[in-house]
XYZ file of C-alpha atoms in Angstrom:
441
model
C -71.401 0.822 24.852
C -68.316 0.446 26.959
C -69.378 -3.041 28.058
C -69.853 -4.013 24.409
C -66.342 -2.745 23.484
C -64.867 -4.589 26.483
C -66.449 -7.911 25.461
C -65.120 -7.380 21.893
C -61.613 -6.677 23.352
C -61.794 -9.945 25.354
C -62.593 -11.871 22.142
C -59.678 -10.289 20.401
C -57.359 -11.104 23.351
C -58.370 -14.732 23.291
C -57.869 -14.958 19.487
C -54.500 -15.643 17.996
C -53.184 -14.584 14.614
C -50.638 -17.299 14.750
C -51.368 -20.270 12.446
C -49.181 -23.366 12.807
C -48.198 -25.285 9.699
C -46.400 -28.588 9.240
C -44.365 -29.730 6.242
C -44.571 -32.922 4.166
C -41.478 -35.024 4.689
C -42.156 -38.011 2.522
C -44.800 -40.100 0.852
C -44.502 -43.906 1.240
C -47.195 -45.908 -0.482
C -50.607 -44.669 0.765
C -49.130 -42.680 3.701
C -48.000 -39.050 3.863
C -45.442 -38.334 6.671
C -45.559 -34.693 7.894
C -43.448 -32.803 10.437
C -46.212 -31.054 12.388
C -48.563 -29.474 12.927
C -49.944 -30.398 16.320
C -52.911 -32.700 15.730
C -54.913 -35.606 17.186
C -55.983 -38.935 15.758
C -58.973 -38.390 13.466
C -58.251 -34.666 12.815
C -58.504 -33.568 9.204
C -55.568 -31.665 7.780
C -55.262 -29.828 4.438
C -52.169 -30.215 2.356
C -51.437 -27.188 0.104
C -49.719 -28.287 -3.136
C -47.717 -26.264 -5.610
C -50.590 -26.672 -8.092
C -52.887 -24.687 -5.717
C -54.839 -27.701 -4.485
C -55.846 -28.281 -0.911
C -55.944 -32.028 -0.367
C -57.800 -33.247 2.728
C -56.083 -35.954 4.690
C -56.817 -37.616 8.011
C -54.430 -38.199 10.897
C -54.244 -41.959 11.348
C -51.088 -42.345 13.386
C -47.645 -41.034 14.532
C -44.170 -42.151 13.903
C -41.018 -40.673 15.565
C -42.593 -37.346 16.114
C -44.182 -37.075 12.658
C -47.840 -37.264 11.673
C -49.041 -40.106 9.469
C -51.728 -38.713 7.137
C -53.980 -40.700 4.864
C -55.427 -38.608 2.001
C -59.034 -38.664 0.866
C -57.923 -37.863 -2.726
C -55.078 -39.012 -4.948
C -51.607 -37.881 -3.893
C -49.990 -37.354 -7.319
C -49.386 -33.590 -6.747
C -48.001 -33.847 -3.188
C -44.296 -33.004 -2.806
C -41.814 -32.646 0.089
C -42.045 -29.292 1.755
C -45.812 -28.800 1.030
C -47.510 -27.005 3.891
C -49.870 -28.916 6.135
C -52.595 -27.167 8.182
C -54.763 -28.785 10.865
C -58.483 -27.994 10.679
C -58.803 -28.865 14.360
C -61.629 -31.302 14.055
C -62.659 -34.580 12.387
C -64.573 -34.497 9.100
C -68.170 -33.477 9.260
C -70.880 -34.010 6.731
C -73.941 -31.839 5.910
C -77.249 -33.780 6.423
C -80.828 -32.965 6.064
C -84.082 -33.996 4.332
C -82.876 -32.114 1.216
C -80.540 -34.987 0.502
C -83.331 -37.481 -0.106
C -83.117 -38.782 -3.667
C -79.432 -37.735 -4.090
C -76.182 -39.700 -4.510
C -73.287 -38.649 -2.280
C -69.578 -39.507 -2.245
C -67.748 -40.938 0.771
C -67.389 -37.422 2.291
C -71.018 -36.549 1.963
C -70.646 -34.377 -1.145
C -73.332 -34.688 -3.923
C -71.903 -36.505 -6.918
C -74.217 -34.712 -9.377
C -73.705 -31.022 -9.848
C -76.864 -29.047 -9.226
C -78.404 -26.337 -7.191
C -77.110 -25.976 -3.660
C -79.071 -27.786 -0.980
C -80.074 -25.615 1.944
C -81.193 -26.460 5.474
C -78.473 -28.987 6.149
C -76.746 -29.635 9.518
C -73.084 -30.564 9.871
C -72.579 -33.717 11.838
C -69.616 -35.905 12.822
C -69.123 -39.165 10.913
C -67.593 -41.079 13.824
C -70.071 -41.218 16.651
C -70.494 -43.464 19.641
C -73.210 -46.154 19.628
C -76.221 -45.598 21.943
C -75.751 -46.748 25.478
C -76.803 -50.420 25.898
C -79.224 -49.530 28.707
C -80.860 -46.756 26.645
C -81.719 -49.044 23.716
C -85.359 -50.059 23.681
C -86.096 -53.708 23.064
C -87.070 -54.751 19.557
C -90.766 -55.263 19.731
C -92.236 -54.112 16.348
C -92.203 -56.195 13.149
C -90.754 -54.479 10.106
C -92.364 -55.934 6.975
C -89.836 -55.709 4.146
C -91.872 -57.122 1.252
C -89.700 -60.226 0.649
C -91.890 -63.180 1.567
C -89.156 -65.698 2.414
C -87.796 -63.235 4.957
C -91.067 -61.893 6.338
C -92.501 -65.390 6.812
C -89.429 -67.431 7.890
C -86.977 -64.876 9.315
C -89.223 -62.063 10.574
C -87.289 -58.837 11.159
C -88.001 -56.192 13.832
C -87.446 -52.442 13.702
C -83.922 -51.859 14.917
C -82.544 -55.372 14.044
C -79.209 -55.739 12.411
C -78.893 -58.562 9.767
C -76.114 -59.887 7.697
C -76.593 -61.031 4.072
C -73.838 -63.550 3.308
C -73.111 -64.519 -0.254
C -70.521 -64.971 -2.946
C -70.368 -62.694 -5.937
C -73.182 -62.805 -8.449
C -75.767 -64.597 -6.240
C -78.356 -61.804 -5.988
C -77.331 -59.484 -3.121
C -77.993 -56.220 -4.977
C -81.392 -57.399 -6.236
C -82.352 -58.408 -2.691
C -81.314 -54.974 -1.302
C -83.332 -53.242 -4.022
C -86.395 -55.278 -3.113
C -86.065 -54.271 0.513
C -85.502 -50.576 -0.394
C -88.697 -50.492 -2.584
C -91.019 -52.607 -0.587
C -90.196 -52.281 3.166
C -92.217 -50.169 5.607
C -89.285 -48.021 6.763
C -89.575 -44.168 6.523
C -86.296 -43.716 4.661
C -83.460 -45.811 3.152
C -79.701 -44.990 3.383
C -77.706 -47.216 1.000
C -73.929 -47.363 1.133
C -72.194 -48.821 -1.945
C -68.613 -49.409 -0.839
C -65.825 -50.690 -3.160
C -68.314 -51.256 -6.030
C -67.249 -50.992 -9.664
C -68.095 -47.521 -11.048
C -70.441 -49.029 -13.646
C -72.466 -50.897 -11.021
C -73.414 -47.742 -9.103
C -75.523 -46.278 -11.886
C -76.900 -49.685 -12.755
C -78.072 -50.226 -9.199
C -79.654 -46.779 -8.980
C -81.459 -46.810 -12.319
C -82.187 -50.499 -12.914
C -82.620 -51.888 -9.391
C -83.908 -48.954 -7.344
C -85.641 -46.884 -10.035
C -87.635 -43.809 -9.318
C -89.780 -45.642 -6.786
C -86.815 -46.604 -4.662
C -84.913 -43.310 -4.988
C -87.890 -41.242 -3.960
C -87.120 -42.122 -0.301
C -83.420 -43.088 -0.496
C -80.053 -41.472 0.048
C -77.157 -43.344 -1.675
C -73.531 -43.034 -0.475
C -71.150 -44.353 -3.085
C -67.293 -44.918 -2.560
C -66.093 -46.895 -5.610
C -63.175 -49.302 -5.690
C -60.837 -46.884 -7.465
C -60.979 -44.372 -4.559
C -58.445 -44.320 -1.732
C -58.905 -46.743 1.147
C -59.734 -44.003 3.615
C -62.509 -42.699 1.330
C -64.082 -46.187 1.265
C -64.013 -46.410 5.120
C -65.355 -42.901 5.300
C -68.238 -43.865 3.021
C -69.386 -46.478 5.540
C -69.022 -43.961 8.407
C -70.872 -41.235 6.425
C -73.774 -43.508 5.553
C -74.101 -44.654 9.186
C -73.982 -41.005 10.393
C -76.729 -40.014 7.851
C -78.939 -42.871 9.201
C -78.221 -41.726 12.818
C -79.353 -38.221 11.928
C -82.769 -39.417 10.783
C -83.095 -41.874 13.712
C -82.469 -39.044 16.152
C -85.480 -37.351 14.572
C -87.795 -40.197 15.436
C -87.706 -41.966 12.048
C -87.427 -45.637 11.254
C -84.475 -45.991 8.891
C -83.226 -48.825 6.739
C -79.402 -48.795 6.479
C -78.062 -51.058 3.732
C -74.290 -51.457 3.263
C -72.861 -53.338 0.331
C -70.445 -54.561 1.446
C -68.930 -54.566 4.955
C -66.271 -56.939 3.589
C -64.841 -54.175 1.355
C -64.859 -51.778 4.318
C -62.772 -54.291 6.218
C -60.376 -54.643 3.255
C -60.007 -50.820 3.078
C -59.283 -50.675 6.824
C -56.668 -53.392 6.316
C -54.985 -51.254 3.711
C -54.883 -48.326 6.158
C -53.586 -50.472 9.031
C -50.822 -52.075 6.938
C -49.709 -48.641 5.556
C -49.589 -47.285 9.091
C -47.307 -50.181 10.192
C -49.763 -52.487 11.962
C -48.758 -56.191 11.916
C -51.004 -58.510 9.896
C -53.028 -60.886 11.981
C -55.678 -63.338 10.833
C -55.354 -63.952 7.072
C -53.636 -60.589 6.606
C -56.252 -58.511 8.432
C -54.800 -56.101 10.945
C -56.026 -55.728 14.580
C -57.649 -52.355 13.731
C -60.069 -54.129 11.406
C -61.518 -56.288 14.214
C -61.709 -53.177 16.431
C -63.416 -51.071 13.833
C -66.168 -53.657 12.871
C -68.056 -53.757 16.191
C -67.723 -50.017 16.545
C -69.265 -49.525 13.177
C -72.008 -52.187 13.377
C -73.112 -51.279 16.921
C -73.984 -47.775 15.853
C -77.164 -49.076 14.110
C -80.138 -50.447 16.011
C -82.710 -48.918 18.297
C -82.435 -45.712 20.304
C -84.856 -43.782 22.459
C -85.905 -41.674 19.502
C -86.220 -44.048 16.531
C -84.519 -47.085 14.982
C -82.039 -48.131 12.310
C -82.729 -51.478 10.766
C -79.454 -52.510 9.161
C -78.637 -54.948 6.382
C -74.919 -55.637 5.828
C -73.842 -57.715 2.928
C -70.732 -59.883 3.486
C -68.753 -61.295 0.550
C -67.515 -64.788 1.208
C -64.462 -65.757 -0.825
C -64.951 -69.186 -2.484
C -68.273 -69.415 -0.602
C -66.322 -69.937 2.601
C -68.677 -68.773 5.377
C -66.127 -69.238 8.070
C -63.459 -66.792 6.821
C -62.461 -64.132 9.381
C -64.707 -61.214 8.426
C -67.786 -63.352 7.919
C -67.221 -65.062 11.264
C -66.680 -61.743 13.070
C -69.753 -60.048 11.583
C -71.988 -63.039 12.204
C -71.083 -62.901 15.880
C -71.999 -59.217 16.199
C -75.329 -59.093 14.288
C -78.815 -60.185 15.260
C -79.190 -62.766 12.521
C -78.053 -63.665 9.032
C -79.457 -64.515 5.631
C -77.332 -66.885 3.533
C -77.625 -66.777 -0.207
C -76.886 -70.057 -1.898
C -75.098 -70.214 -5.276
C -76.649 -73.657 -6.042
C -80.165 -72.151 -5.752
C -79.170 -69.176 -7.891
C -77.843 -71.530 -10.567
C -81.235 -73.190 -10.601
C -82.974 -69.898 -11.139
C -84.422 -69.806 -7.671
C -84.569 -66.179 -6.419
C -84.172 -64.852 -3.833
C -81.565 -67.593 -3.411
C -82.034 -67.828 0.395
C -80.768 -70.967 2.051
C -83.554 -71.448 4.600
C -81.702 -74.034 6.753
C -78.527 -71.902 7.162
C -80.317 -68.563 7.817
C -81.678 -67.291 11.167
C -83.343 -64.252 12.752
C -82.435 -64.059 16.415
C -85.390 -61.860 17.424
C -88.242 -63.634 15.476
C -89.383 -65.624 18.526
C -90.162 -62.341 20.304
C -92.049 -60.797 17.415
C -94.338 -63.451 15.982
C -97.468 -65.216 17.155
C -97.205 -68.869 18.282
C -99.110 -70.030 15.195
C -96.708 -68.263 12.893
C -93.685 -69.682 14.745
C -95.133 -73.247 14.539
C -95.752 -72.843 10.805
C -92.189 -71.585 10.159
C -90.745 -74.423 12.311
C -92.756 -77.034 10.372
C -91.605 -75.583 7.041
C -87.980 -75.854 8.091
C -88.550 -79.370 9.467
C -90.023 -80.520 6.141
C -87.111 -78.961 4.220
C -84.580 -80.558 6.528
C -86.103 -84.015 6.209
C -86.022 -83.675 2.385
C -82.376 -82.467 2.335
C -81.372 -85.318 4.710
C -82.683 -87.962 2.252
C -82.045 -86.011 -1.040
C -79.180 -88.265 -2.171
C -81.310 -91.418 -1.745
C -84.223 -89.842 -3.439
C -82.172 -88.552 -6.402
C -80.701 -91.984 -7.143
C -84.035 -93.744 -6.715
C -82.952 -95.708 -3.619
C -85.782 -94.427 -1.450
C -89.008 -96.478 -1.605
C -92.186 -94.597 -1.016
C -93.918 -95.599 2.186
C -90.738 -96.429 4.134
C -91.076 -93.225 6.201
C -94.182 -91.100 6.437
C -92.198 -87.883 7.285
C -90.015 -88.395 4.184
C -93.092 -89.121 2.088
C -94.722 -85.865 3.118
C -91.502 -83.885 2.585
C -91.024 -85.440 -0.860
C -94.550 -84.671 -1.889
C -94.509 -80.989 -0.601
C -90.924 -80.124 -1.691
C -91.847 -78.460 -5.050
C -94.620 -76.453 -3.383
C -92.328 -75.441 -0.454
C -89.696 -74.056 -2.836
C -92.257 -72.306 -4.927
C -93.727 -70.666 -1.828
C -90.435 -68.814 -1.155
C -89.689 -67.716 -4.711
C -90.422 -64.157 -5.691
C -89.949 -61.833 -8.691
C -87.940 -58.647 -8.092
C -91.051 -56.502 -8.886
C -93.486 -58.635 -6.839
C -94.611 -57.274 -3.561
C -96.564 -59.138 -0.766
C -97.745 -57.678 2.441
C -96.671 -59.237 5.727
C -100.026 -61.021 6.339
C -100.016 -62.261 2.708
C -96.567 -63.722 3.206
C -97.480 -65.522 6.380
C -100.749 -66.792 4.805
C -98.899 -68.196 1.747
C -96.557 -70.095 4.053
C -99.390 -71.444 6.178
C -101.366 -72.579 3.156
C -98.553 -74.645 1.698
C -97.551 -76.306 5.000
C -100.982 -77.135 6.326
C -102.552 -77.868 3.004
C -100.055 -80.698 2.822
C -100.920 -81.719 6.356
C -104.609 -81.940 5.468
C -103.873 -84.053 2.410
C -101.734 -86.490 4.362
């Protein structure tokens, strides 16, 4: 008994009844400046308002001895002199299998009110990527049920792919096809900076019950503070990491990484960072690789990631698109011209690439895909002459063959949103159109 009392006394001695508070000094734009308390970058503090609210805010910087806090919620009720208390740790989100089929906000809280979910584990949202030497090589094909990608840009489990497109070209529809038809164990979908109306449309119209039955959605809409939008991307990645660590093959889909970068730019500018390339601050280009490298393979499981990138004015060389393309393991380019013709998915075959396809596919499959791209390239090279009638049939046998097969080639990579082909069926369809033409010529 005496030893038990002694151990309790030691705990009491180590404990402190002293709680340190800071005070709000001023609010400038998106930033709250506080005199104290002692805190580190990334710590979550709670601001007590006169209305009885406790607003969570994250430490994003320091200025002349003061903390710079970025709130997760609106700051309309914050006033000078409000007390600020440090939680002592970064934000953590509860994760578990009970979240499957639910929609979360950027902080990991269910958006729909319902019964409490039990059996969840609190995890940090900002984790380090796996060590480069501990990552297994990508050796397994991941069929995703979209025949143009399965047959021409075969994806492996743990690959990271960018989907580059302007607005209204079919990104959301393509993501929903992947979510419903791929062979992954679970989907984690992050909707960052979307219009509020589009979130429910995507869930009910594009995903439906079939897609939601194995999906967790994290939604941070455009009206929410910049930090909430960045946190939404971090939360979705952390949820995917949780399931990867339990040996599962996860699909992580983020729409869009461009809006994450824009939110980080808002934070950087508010904290006093100088604008660099086209107004983006240095912290944006530091954050992107740290976020994107967290997906991929690990010794336990894999995260196959699809990041959509919005390209302003269809400029595929703008800073964010260029940076993301250099980090990822391939990219799919969606073409507005194809979408205007009613060709879906509007994948531009000649501008898209999978950097691990050569290590995943058989030699026959690779030859077929190469021949398909060759025929398409020959047609595109002479398209102007063909369209004005200046090309005479028989002048070039390669052009003759490409001209004859072009309608079949394009038809072979079209697909309805509710249509599903297995991986062997997609490869067989490609082989049939390419070599059927070879036999006829």
